[in-house]
PDB file of C-alpha atoms in Angstrom:
ATOM      1  CA  ASP O   1       6.506 -10.759 -14.660  1.00  0.00           C
ATOM      2  CA  THR O   2       8.961  -8.392 -13.438  1.00  0.00           C
ATOM      3  CA  GLY O   3       6.585  -6.786 -11.021  1.00  0.00           C
ATOM      4  CA  VAL O   4       6.095  -3.047 -10.538  1.00  0.00           C
ATOM      5  CA  SER O   5       8.967  -0.767 -11.392  1.00  0.00           C
ATOM      6  CA  GLN O   6       9.586   2.719 -10.280  1.00  0.00           C
ATOM      7  CA  ASP O   7      12.230   5.186 -11.288  1.00  0.00           C
ATOM      8  CA  PRO O   8      14.272   6.792  -9.824  1.00  0.00           C
ATOM      9  CA  ARG O   9      14.791   5.014  -6.501  1.00  0.00           C
ATOM     10  CA  HIS O  10      15.911   8.172  -4.916  1.00  0.00           C
ATOM     11  CA  LYS O  11      15.702  11.749  -5.824  1.00  0.00           C
ATOM     12  CA  ILE O  12      17.165  14.985  -4.054  1.00  0.00           C
ATOM     13  CA  THR O  13      16.024  18.309  -5.450  1.00  0.00           C
ATOM     14  CA  LYS O  14      16.218  21.890  -4.266  1.00  0.00           C
ATOM     15  CA  ARG O  15      13.066  23.596  -3.080  1.00  0.00           C
ATOM     16  CA  GLY O  16      11.311  25.111  -6.048  1.00  0.00           C
ATOM     17  CA  GLN O  17      12.488  22.732  -8.649  1.00  0.00           C
ATOM     18  CA  ASN O  18      10.155  20.261 -10.609  1.00  0.00           C
ATOM     19  CA  VAL O  19      10.478  16.547 -10.324  1.00  0.00           C
ATOM     20  CA  THR O  20       8.998  13.699 -12.246  1.00  0.00           C
ATOM     21  CA  PHE O  21       8.690  10.025 -11.334  1.00  0.00           C
ATOM     22  CA  ARG O  22       7.800   7.078 -13.492  1.00  0.00           C
ATOM     23  CA  CYS O  23       5.982   3.794 -12.697  1.00  0.00           C
ATOM     24  CA  ASP O  24       5.688   0.925 -14.929  1.00  0.00           C
ATOM     25  CA  PRO O  25       3.016  -1.657 -13.819  1.00  0.00           C
ATOM     26  CA  ILE O  26       2.523  -5.293 -14.273  1.00  0.00           C
ATOM     27  CA  SER O  27       1.620  -5.419 -17.925  1.00  0.00           C
ATOM     28  CA  GLU O  28      -1.964  -6.832 -17.509  1.00  0.00           C
ATOM     29  CA  HIS O  29      -3.001  -4.819 -14.773  1.00  0.00           C
ATOM     30  CA  ASN O  30      -5.429  -2.034 -15.795  1.00  0.00           C
ATOM     31  CA  ARG O  31      -5.478  -0.033 -12.582  1.00  0.00           C
ATOM     32  CA  LEU O  32      -2.538   2.031 -11.441  1.00  0.00           C
ATOM     33  CA  TYR O  33      -2.389   3.858  -7.946  1.00  0.00           C
ATOM     34  CA  TRP O  34      -0.001   6.359  -6.561  1.00  0.00           C
ATOM     35  CA  TYR O  35       0.316   6.657  -2.792  1.00  0.00           C
ATOM     36  CA  ARG O  36       2.740   8.718  -0.546  1.00  0.00           C
ATOM     37  CA  GLN O  37       4.284   7.767   2.597  1.00  0.00           C
ATOM     38  CA  THR O  38       6.006   9.842   5.289  1.00  0.00           C
ATOM     39  CA  LEU O  39       8.165   8.505   7.997  1.00  0.00           C
ATOM     40  CA  GLY O  40       6.331   6.483  10.530  1.00  0.00           C
ATOM     41  CA  GLN O  41       2.967   6.623   8.740  1.00  0.00           C
ATOM     42  CA  GLY O  42       1.018   4.345   6.485  1.00  0.00           C
ATOM     43  CA  PRO O  43       0.682   5.019   2.770  1.00  0.00           C
ATOM     44  CA  GLU O  44      -1.594   7.557   1.943  1.00  0.00           C
ATOM     45  CA  PHE O  45      -3.696   7.509  -1.429  1.00  0.00           C
ATOM     46  CA  LEU O  46      -3.042  10.202  -4.050  1.00  0.00           C
ATOM     47  CA  THR O  47      -4.775   9.002  -7.209  1.00  0.00           C
ATOM     48  CA  TYR O  48      -5.741   6.150  -9.277  1.00  0.00           C
ATOM     49  CA  PHE O  49      -6.179   5.291 -12.923  1.00  0.00           C
ATOM     50  CA  GLN O  50      -8.104   2.621 -14.759  1.00  0.00           C
ATOM     51  CA  ASN O  51      -6.455   2.206 -17.994  1.00  0.00           C
ATOM     52  CA  GLU O  52      -5.637   5.840 -19.227  1.00  0.00           C
ATOM     53  CA  ALA O  53      -8.608   7.526 -17.207  1.00  0.00           C
ATOM     54  CA  GLN O  54      -7.716   9.101 -13.930  1.00  0.00           C
ATOM     55  CA  LEU O  55     -10.793   8.055 -11.817  1.00  0.00           C
ATOM     56  CA  GLU O  56     -10.027   9.610  -8.433  1.00  0.00           C
ATOM     57  CA  LYS O  57      -7.827  12.152  -6.859  1.00  0.00           C
ATOM     58  CA  SER O  58      -7.316  12.653  -3.079  1.00  0.00           C
ATOM     59  CA  ARG O  59      -7.458  16.288  -1.570  1.00  0.00           C
ATOM     60  CA  LEU O  60      -3.853  15.607  -0.784  1.00  0.00           C
ATOM     61  CA  LEU O  61      -3.023  16.025  -4.488  1.00  0.00           C
ATOM     62  CA  SER O  62      -2.459  19.869  -4.579  1.00  0.00           C
ATOM     63  CA  ASP O  63      -2.302  21.625  -7.870  1.00  0.00           C
ATOM     64  CA  ARG O  64       1.399  21.424  -7.874  1.00  0.00           C
ATOM     65  CA  PHE O  65       0.821  17.520  -8.440  1.00  0.00           C
ATOM     66  CA  SER O  66      -0.090  16.035 -11.748  1.00  0.00           C
ATOM     67  CA  ALA O  67      -0.327  12.458 -12.771  1.00  0.00           C
ATOM     68  CA  GLU O  68      -0.818  10.991 -16.130  1.00  0.00           C
ATOM     69  CA  ARG O  69      -1.097   7.558 -17.797  1.00  0.00           C
ATOM     70  CA  PRO O  70      -0.854   7.864 -21.417  1.00  0.00           C
ATOM     71  CA  LYS O  71      -2.136   4.848 -23.286  1.00  0.00           C
ATOM     72  CA  GLY O  72      -2.858   2.990 -20.101  1.00  0.00           C
ATOM     73  CA  SER O  73       0.594   1.686 -19.544  1.00  0.00           C
ATOM     74  CA  PHE O  74       3.294   3.519 -17.572  1.00  0.00           C
ATOM     75  CA  SER O  75       2.351   6.337 -15.349  1.00  0.00           C
ATOM     76  CA  THR O  76       4.044   9.704 -14.401  1.00  0.00           C
ATOM     77  CA  LEU O  77       3.690  11.788 -11.281  1.00  0.00           C
ATOM     78  CA  GLU O  78       5.086  15.369 -11.504  1.00  0.00           C
ATOM     79  CA  ILE O  79       5.498  17.697  -8.648  1.00  0.00           C
ATOM     80  CA  GLN O  80       5.952  21.373  -9.574  1.00  0.00           C
ATOM     81  CA  ARG O  81       7.840  23.946  -7.326  1.00  0.00           C
ATOM     82  CA  THR O  82       8.757  21.326  -4.773  1.00  0.00           C
ATOM     83  CA  GLU O  83       8.441  22.159  -1.040  1.00  0.00           C
ATOM     84  CA  GLN O  84      10.282  20.652   1.846  1.00  0.00           C
ATOM     85  CA  GLY O  85       6.944  19.092   2.880  1.00  0.00           C
ATOM     86  CA  ASP O  86       6.992  17.065  -0.398  1.00  0.00           C
ATOM     87  CA  SER O  87       9.852  14.938   1.103  1.00  0.00           C
ATOM     88  CA  ALA O  88       8.374  11.460   1.262  1.00  0.00           C
ATOM     89  CA  MET O  89       8.338   8.009  -0.323  1.00  0.00           C
ATOM     90  CA  TYR O  90       6.173   7.983  -3.553  1.00  0.00           C
ATOM     91  CA  LEU O  91       4.757   4.485  -3.959  1.00  0.00           C
ATOM     92  CA  CYS O  92       3.013   3.163  -7.081  1.00  0.00           C
ATOM     93  CA  ALA O  93       1.038   0.002  -7.250  1.00  0.00           C
ATOM     94  CA  SER O  94      -1.015  -1.887  -9.887  1.00  0.00           C
ATOM     95  CA  SER O  95      -3.913  -4.294  -9.776  1.00  0.00           C
ATOM     96  CA  LEU O  96      -6.298  -6.106 -11.969  1.00  0.00           C
ATOM     97  CA  GLU O  97      -9.710  -4.401 -12.148  1.00  0.00           C
ATOM     98  CA  ALA O  98     -11.366  -4.540  -8.821  1.00  0.00           C
ATOM     99  CA  GLY O  99     -13.444  -7.578  -7.945  1.00  0.00           C
ATOM    100  CA  GLN O 100     -11.064  -9.967  -9.867  1.00  0.00           C
ATOM    101  CA  GLY O 101      -9.403 -11.004  -6.646  1.00  0.00           C
ATOM    102  CA  GLY O 102      -5.741 -10.771  -5.399  1.00  0.00           C
ATOM    103  CA  GLY O 103      -4.273  -7.712  -4.002  1.00  0.00           C
ATOM    104  CA  TYR O 104      -2.142  -4.672  -5.256  1.00  0.00           C
ATOM    105  CA  THR O 105       1.223  -5.042  -6.253  1.00  0.00           C
ATOM    106  CA  PHE O 106       3.508  -2.237  -5.067  1.00  0.00           C
ATOM    107  CA  GLY O 107       6.863  -1.041  -6.406  1.00  0.00           C
ATOM    108  CA  SER O 108       9.720  -0.280  -4.279  1.00  0.00           C
ATOM    109  CA  GLY O 109       9.017   3.434  -4.297  1.00  0.00           C
ATOM    110  CA  THR O 110      10.987   6.743  -4.995  1.00  0.00           C
ATOM    111  CA  ARG O 111      12.183   8.441  -2.110  1.00  0.00           C
ATOM    112  CA  LEU O 112      12.190  12.162  -2.673  1.00  0.00           C
ATOM    113  CA  THR O 113      14.161  14.638  -0.510  1.00  0.00           C
ATOM    114  CA  VAL O 114      13.625  18.268  -0.988  1.00  0.00           C
ATOM    115  CA  VAL O 115      16.437  20.413   0.302  1.00  0.00           C
TER     116      VAL O 115
ATOM    117  CA  ASP G   1      -9.717   7.246   7.308  1.00  0.00           C
ATOM    118  CA  ALA G   2      -8.864   3.559   8.010  1.00  0.00           C
ATOM    119  CA  LYS G   3     -11.631   1.488   9.076  1.00  0.00           C
ATOM    120  CA  THR G   4      -9.566  -0.782  11.172  1.00  0.00           C
ATOM    121  CA  THR G   5      -7.826  -0.828  14.506  1.00  0.00           C
ATOM    122  CA  GLN G   6      -4.650  -2.854  15.120  1.00  0.00           C
ATOM    123  CA  PRO G   7      -2.138  -2.690  18.125  1.00  0.00           C
ATOM    124  CA  PRO G   8       0.918  -0.427  17.386  1.00  0.00           C
ATOM    125  CA  SER G   9       3.452  -2.967  18.331  1.00  0.00           C
ATOM    126  CA  MET G  10       3.762  -6.691  19.047  1.00  0.00           C
ATOM    127  CA  ASP G  11       6.788  -8.866  19.738  1.00  0.00           C
ATOM    128  CA  CYS G  12       7.141 -12.561  18.918  1.00  0.00           C
ATOM    129  CA  ALA G  13       9.845 -15.163  19.413  1.00  0.00           C
ATOM    130  CA  GLU G  14      11.501 -16.620  16.452  1.00  0.00           C
ATOM    131  CA  GLY G  15       9.881 -20.094  15.481  1.00  0.00           C
ATOM    132  CA  ARG G  16       6.895 -19.341  17.371  1.00  0.00           C
ATOM    133  CA  ALA G  17       3.333 -18.464  15.698  1.00  0.00           C
ATOM    134  CA  ALA G  18       2.778 -14.731  15.449  1.00  0.00           C
ATOM    135  CA  ASN G  19      -0.978 -13.767  15.811  1.00  0.00           C
ATOM    136  CA  LEU G  20      -1.739 -10.234  14.644  1.00  0.00           C
ATOM    137  CA  PRO G  21      -5.304  -9.020  15.695  1.00  0.00           C
ATOM    138  CA  CYS G  22      -7.597  -6.631  13.624  1.00  0.00           C
ATOM    139  CA  ASN G  23     -10.937  -4.922  14.557  1.00  0.00           C
ATOM    140  CA  HIS G  24     -13.189  -3.816  11.613  1.00  0.00           C
ATOM    141  CA  SER G  25     -16.302  -3.591  13.450  1.00  0.00           C
ATOM    142  CA  THR G  26     -17.929  -1.384  10.708  1.00  0.00           C
ATOM    143  CA  ILE G  27     -17.148  -3.799   7.859  1.00  0.00           C
ATOM    144  CA  SER G  28     -19.893  -4.014   5.171  1.00  0.00           C
ATOM    145  CA  GLY G  29     -20.939  -7.086   3.540  1.00  0.00           C
ATOM    146  CA  ASN G  30     -19.187  -6.567   0.273  1.00  0.00           C
ATOM    147  CA  GLU G  31     -15.769  -5.499   1.910  1.00  0.00           C
ATOM    148  CA  TYR G  32     -12.876  -7.731   1.993  1.00  0.00           C
ATOM    149  CA  VAL G  33     -10.206  -8.071   4.745  1.00  0.00           C
ATOM    150  CA  TYR G  34      -6.674  -7.518   3.051  1.00  0.00           C
ATOM    151  CA  TRP G  35      -3.367  -7.900   5.009  1.00  0.00           C
ATOM    152  CA  TYR G  36      -0.064  -6.238   3.798  1.00  0.00           C
ATOM    153  CA  ARG G  37       3.227  -5.944   5.275  1.00  0.00           C
ATOM    154  CA  GLN G  38       6.136  -3.458   4.844  1.00  0.00           C
ATOM    155  CA  ILE G  39       9.648  -4.360   5.372  1.00  0.00           C
ATOM    156  CA  HIS G  40      11.861  -1.176   6.030  1.00  0.00           C
ATOM    157  CA  SER G  41      12.345   0.818   2.853  1.00  0.00           C
ATOM    158  CA  GLN G  42      10.403  -1.364   0.698  1.00  0.00           C
ATOM    159  CA  GLY G  43       6.841  -1.244  -0.778  1.00  0.00           C
ATOM    160  CA  PRO G  44       3.973  -2.917   1.013  1.00  0.00           C
ATOM    161  CA  GLN G  45       3.641  -6.714   0.137  1.00  0.00           C
ATOM    162  CA  TYR G  46       0.397  -8.430  -0.440  1.00  0.00           C
ATOM    163  CA  ILE G  47       0.130 -11.291   2.249  1.00  0.00           C
ATOM    164  CA  ILE G  48      -3.539 -12.676   2.067  1.00  0.00           C
ATOM    165  CA  HIS G  49      -7.164 -11.504   1.720  1.00  0.00           C
ATOM    166  CA  GLY G  50     -10.686 -12.869   2.643  1.00  0.00           C
ATOM    167  CA  LEU G  51     -14.271 -12.238   2.554  1.00  0.00           C
ATOM    168  CA  LYS G  52     -15.972 -14.611   4.988  1.00  0.00           C
ATOM    169  CA  ASN G  53     -14.021 -17.855   5.205  1.00  0.00           C
ATOM    170  CA  ASN G  54     -10.803 -18.597   6.608  1.00  0.00           C
ATOM    171  CA  GLU G  55      -7.995 -18.403   4.222  1.00  0.00           C
ATOM    172  CA  THR G  56      -4.483 -20.037   3.951  1.00  0.00           C
ATOM    173  CA  ASN G  57      -1.614 -19.557   1.747  1.00  0.00           C
ATOM    174  CA  GLU G  58       2.042 -20.178   1.583  1.00  0.00           C
ATOM    175  CA  MET G  59       2.683 -16.875   3.699  1.00  0.00           C
ATOM    176  CA  ALA G  60       0.062 -16.967   6.381  1.00  0.00           C
ATOM    177  CA  SER G  61      -3.525 -17.789   7.592  1.00  0.00           C
ATOM    178  CA  LEU G  62      -6.427 -15.378   7.952  1.00  0.00           C
ATOM    179  CA  ILE G  63      -9.065 -16.213  10.457  1.00  0.00           C
ATOM    180  CA  ILE G  64     -12.230 -14.017  10.275  1.00  0.00           C
ATOM    181  CA  THR G  65     -14.826 -14.168  12.987  1.00  0.00           C
ATOM    182  CA  GLU G  66     -18.191 -15.278  12.038  1.00  0.00           C
ATOM    183  CA  ASP G  67     -19.666 -11.659  12.441  1.00  0.00           C
ATOM    184  CA  ARG G  68     -16.730 -10.516  10.437  1.00  0.00           C
ATOM    185  CA  LYS G  69     -15.994  -7.567  12.904  1.00  0.00           C
ATOM    186  CA  SER G  70     -12.401  -8.921  13.641  1.00  0.00           C
ATOM    187  CA  SER G  71      -9.777 -11.091  12.139  1.00  0.00           C
ATOM    188  CA  THR G  72      -6.450 -12.455  13.038  1.00  0.00           C
ATOM    189  CA  LEU G  73      -3.529 -12.873  10.666  1.00  0.00           C
ATOM    190  CA  ILE G  74      -1.439 -15.969  11.740  1.00  0.00           C
ATOM    191  CA  LEU G  75       2.275 -16.415  10.637  1.00  0.00           C
ATOM    192  CA  PRO G  76       2.696 -20.085  11.729  1.00  0.00           C
ATOM    193  CA  HIS G  77       6.575 -20.127  12.306  1.00  0.00           C
ATOM    194  CA  ALA G  78       7.965 -16.487  12.442  1.00  0.00           C
ATOM    195  CA  THR G  79      11.424 -15.808  11.347  1.00  0.00           C
ATOM    196  CA  LEU G  80      13.653 -12.837  11.779  1.00  0.00           C
ATOM    197  CA  ARG G  81      12.678 -12.033   8.308  1.00  0.00           C
ATOM    198  CA  ASP G  82       9.054 -11.530   9.370  1.00  0.00           C
ATOM    199  CA  THR G  83       9.985  -8.322  11.317  1.00  0.00           C
ATOM    200  CA  ALA G  84       7.757  -5.658   9.595  1.00  0.00           C
ATOM    201  CA  VAL G  85       5.011  -3.275   9.747  1.00  0.00           C
ATOM    202  CA  TYR G  86       1.683  -5.324   9.029  1.00  0.00           C
ATOM    203  CA  TYR G  87      -1.453  -3.510   7.903  1.00  0.00           C
ATOM    204  CA  CYS G  88      -5.011  -4.871   8.083  1.00  0.00           C
ATOM    205  CA  ILE G  89      -7.311  -3.090   5.502  1.00  0.00           C
ATOM    206  CA  VAL G  90     -10.940  -3.188   4.787  1.00  0.00           C
ATOM    207  CA  SER G  91     -11.948  -2.531   1.212  1.00  0.00           C
ATOM    208  CA  GLY G  92     -14.711  -3.230  -1.134  1.00  0.00           C
ATOM    209  CA  GLY G  93     -14.152  -4.420  -4.814  1.00  0.00           C
ATOM    210  CA  ALA G  94     -14.265  -0.783  -6.216  1.00  0.00           C
ATOM    211  CA  GLN G  95     -12.612   0.999  -3.416  1.00  0.00           C
ATOM    212  CA  LYS G  96      -8.925   2.019  -3.040  1.00  0.00           C
ATOM    213  CA  LEU G  97      -6.788   0.514  -0.246  1.00  0.00           C
ATOM    214  CA  VAL G  98      -6.713   2.945   2.705  1.00  0.00           C
ATOM    215  CA  PHE G  99      -3.914   2.371   5.083  1.00  0.00           C
ATOM    216  CA  GLY G 100      -3.735   2.968   8.795  1.00  0.00           C
ATOM    217  CA  GLN G 101      -0.828   3.030  11.186  1.00  0.00           C
ATOM    218  CA  GLY G 102      -0.335  -0.740  11.358  1.00  0.00           C
ATOM    219  CA  THR G 103       1.389  -3.255  13.747  1.00  0.00           C
ATOM    220  CA  ARG G 104       5.025  -3.011  14.010  1.00  0.00           C
ATOM    221  CA  LEU G 105       5.904  -6.725  14.471  1.00  0.00           C
ATOM    222  CA  THR G 106       9.261  -7.616  15.990  1.00  0.00           C
ATOM    223  CA  ILE G 107      10.571 -11.251  15.738  1.00  0.00           C
ATOM    224  CA  ASN G 108      13.069 -11.720  18.434  1.00  0.00           C
ATOM    225  CA  PRO G 109      15.792 -14.416  18.180  1.00  0.00           C
TER     226      PRO G 109
END
């Protein structure tokens, strides 16, 4: 079990550029979650998948954000036309289907800086 | 919105027990209490969770009051590496985790 992997760890981009982050969950976990965290705040929920189906999206997930989880394995989070307000830590987590006990396992995050 | 209330910060001496309180007066019957912690620049780390009974694992103990409206996370022998932000979260089996501001715990030498 290698845990949840996120790539890249850090990303600096110019305003207006598109960025894509990748998350590889724990292999037997069928749920995958994306969160965003700004300095001094707790993580904020963005969206989650059960297998390949995206079951919930937060209102924080504007039209510039899109997430996919093809084949129910890894997931990508794309931000188009980045803005300075998108600067944050983007966290991915995975879990077994709810109700089976245990908690979420988080990755180390991708820190995005928009300049 | 988070369903829990935690003190924003706490201090504890190294080697002593750290007791972190959490109020969750609106908890529903099917909702669990989860505790996570986040060390600077890392993702949150699962610590423990419980429904009704007290729970203990290698990291901590969780004491839930009989009415389930509050709980306490106990780190029995705090070390400097336990300095982190601790999040208390209430969540049902089918619900996502909703984080609040947490408690910033500082372990002092």
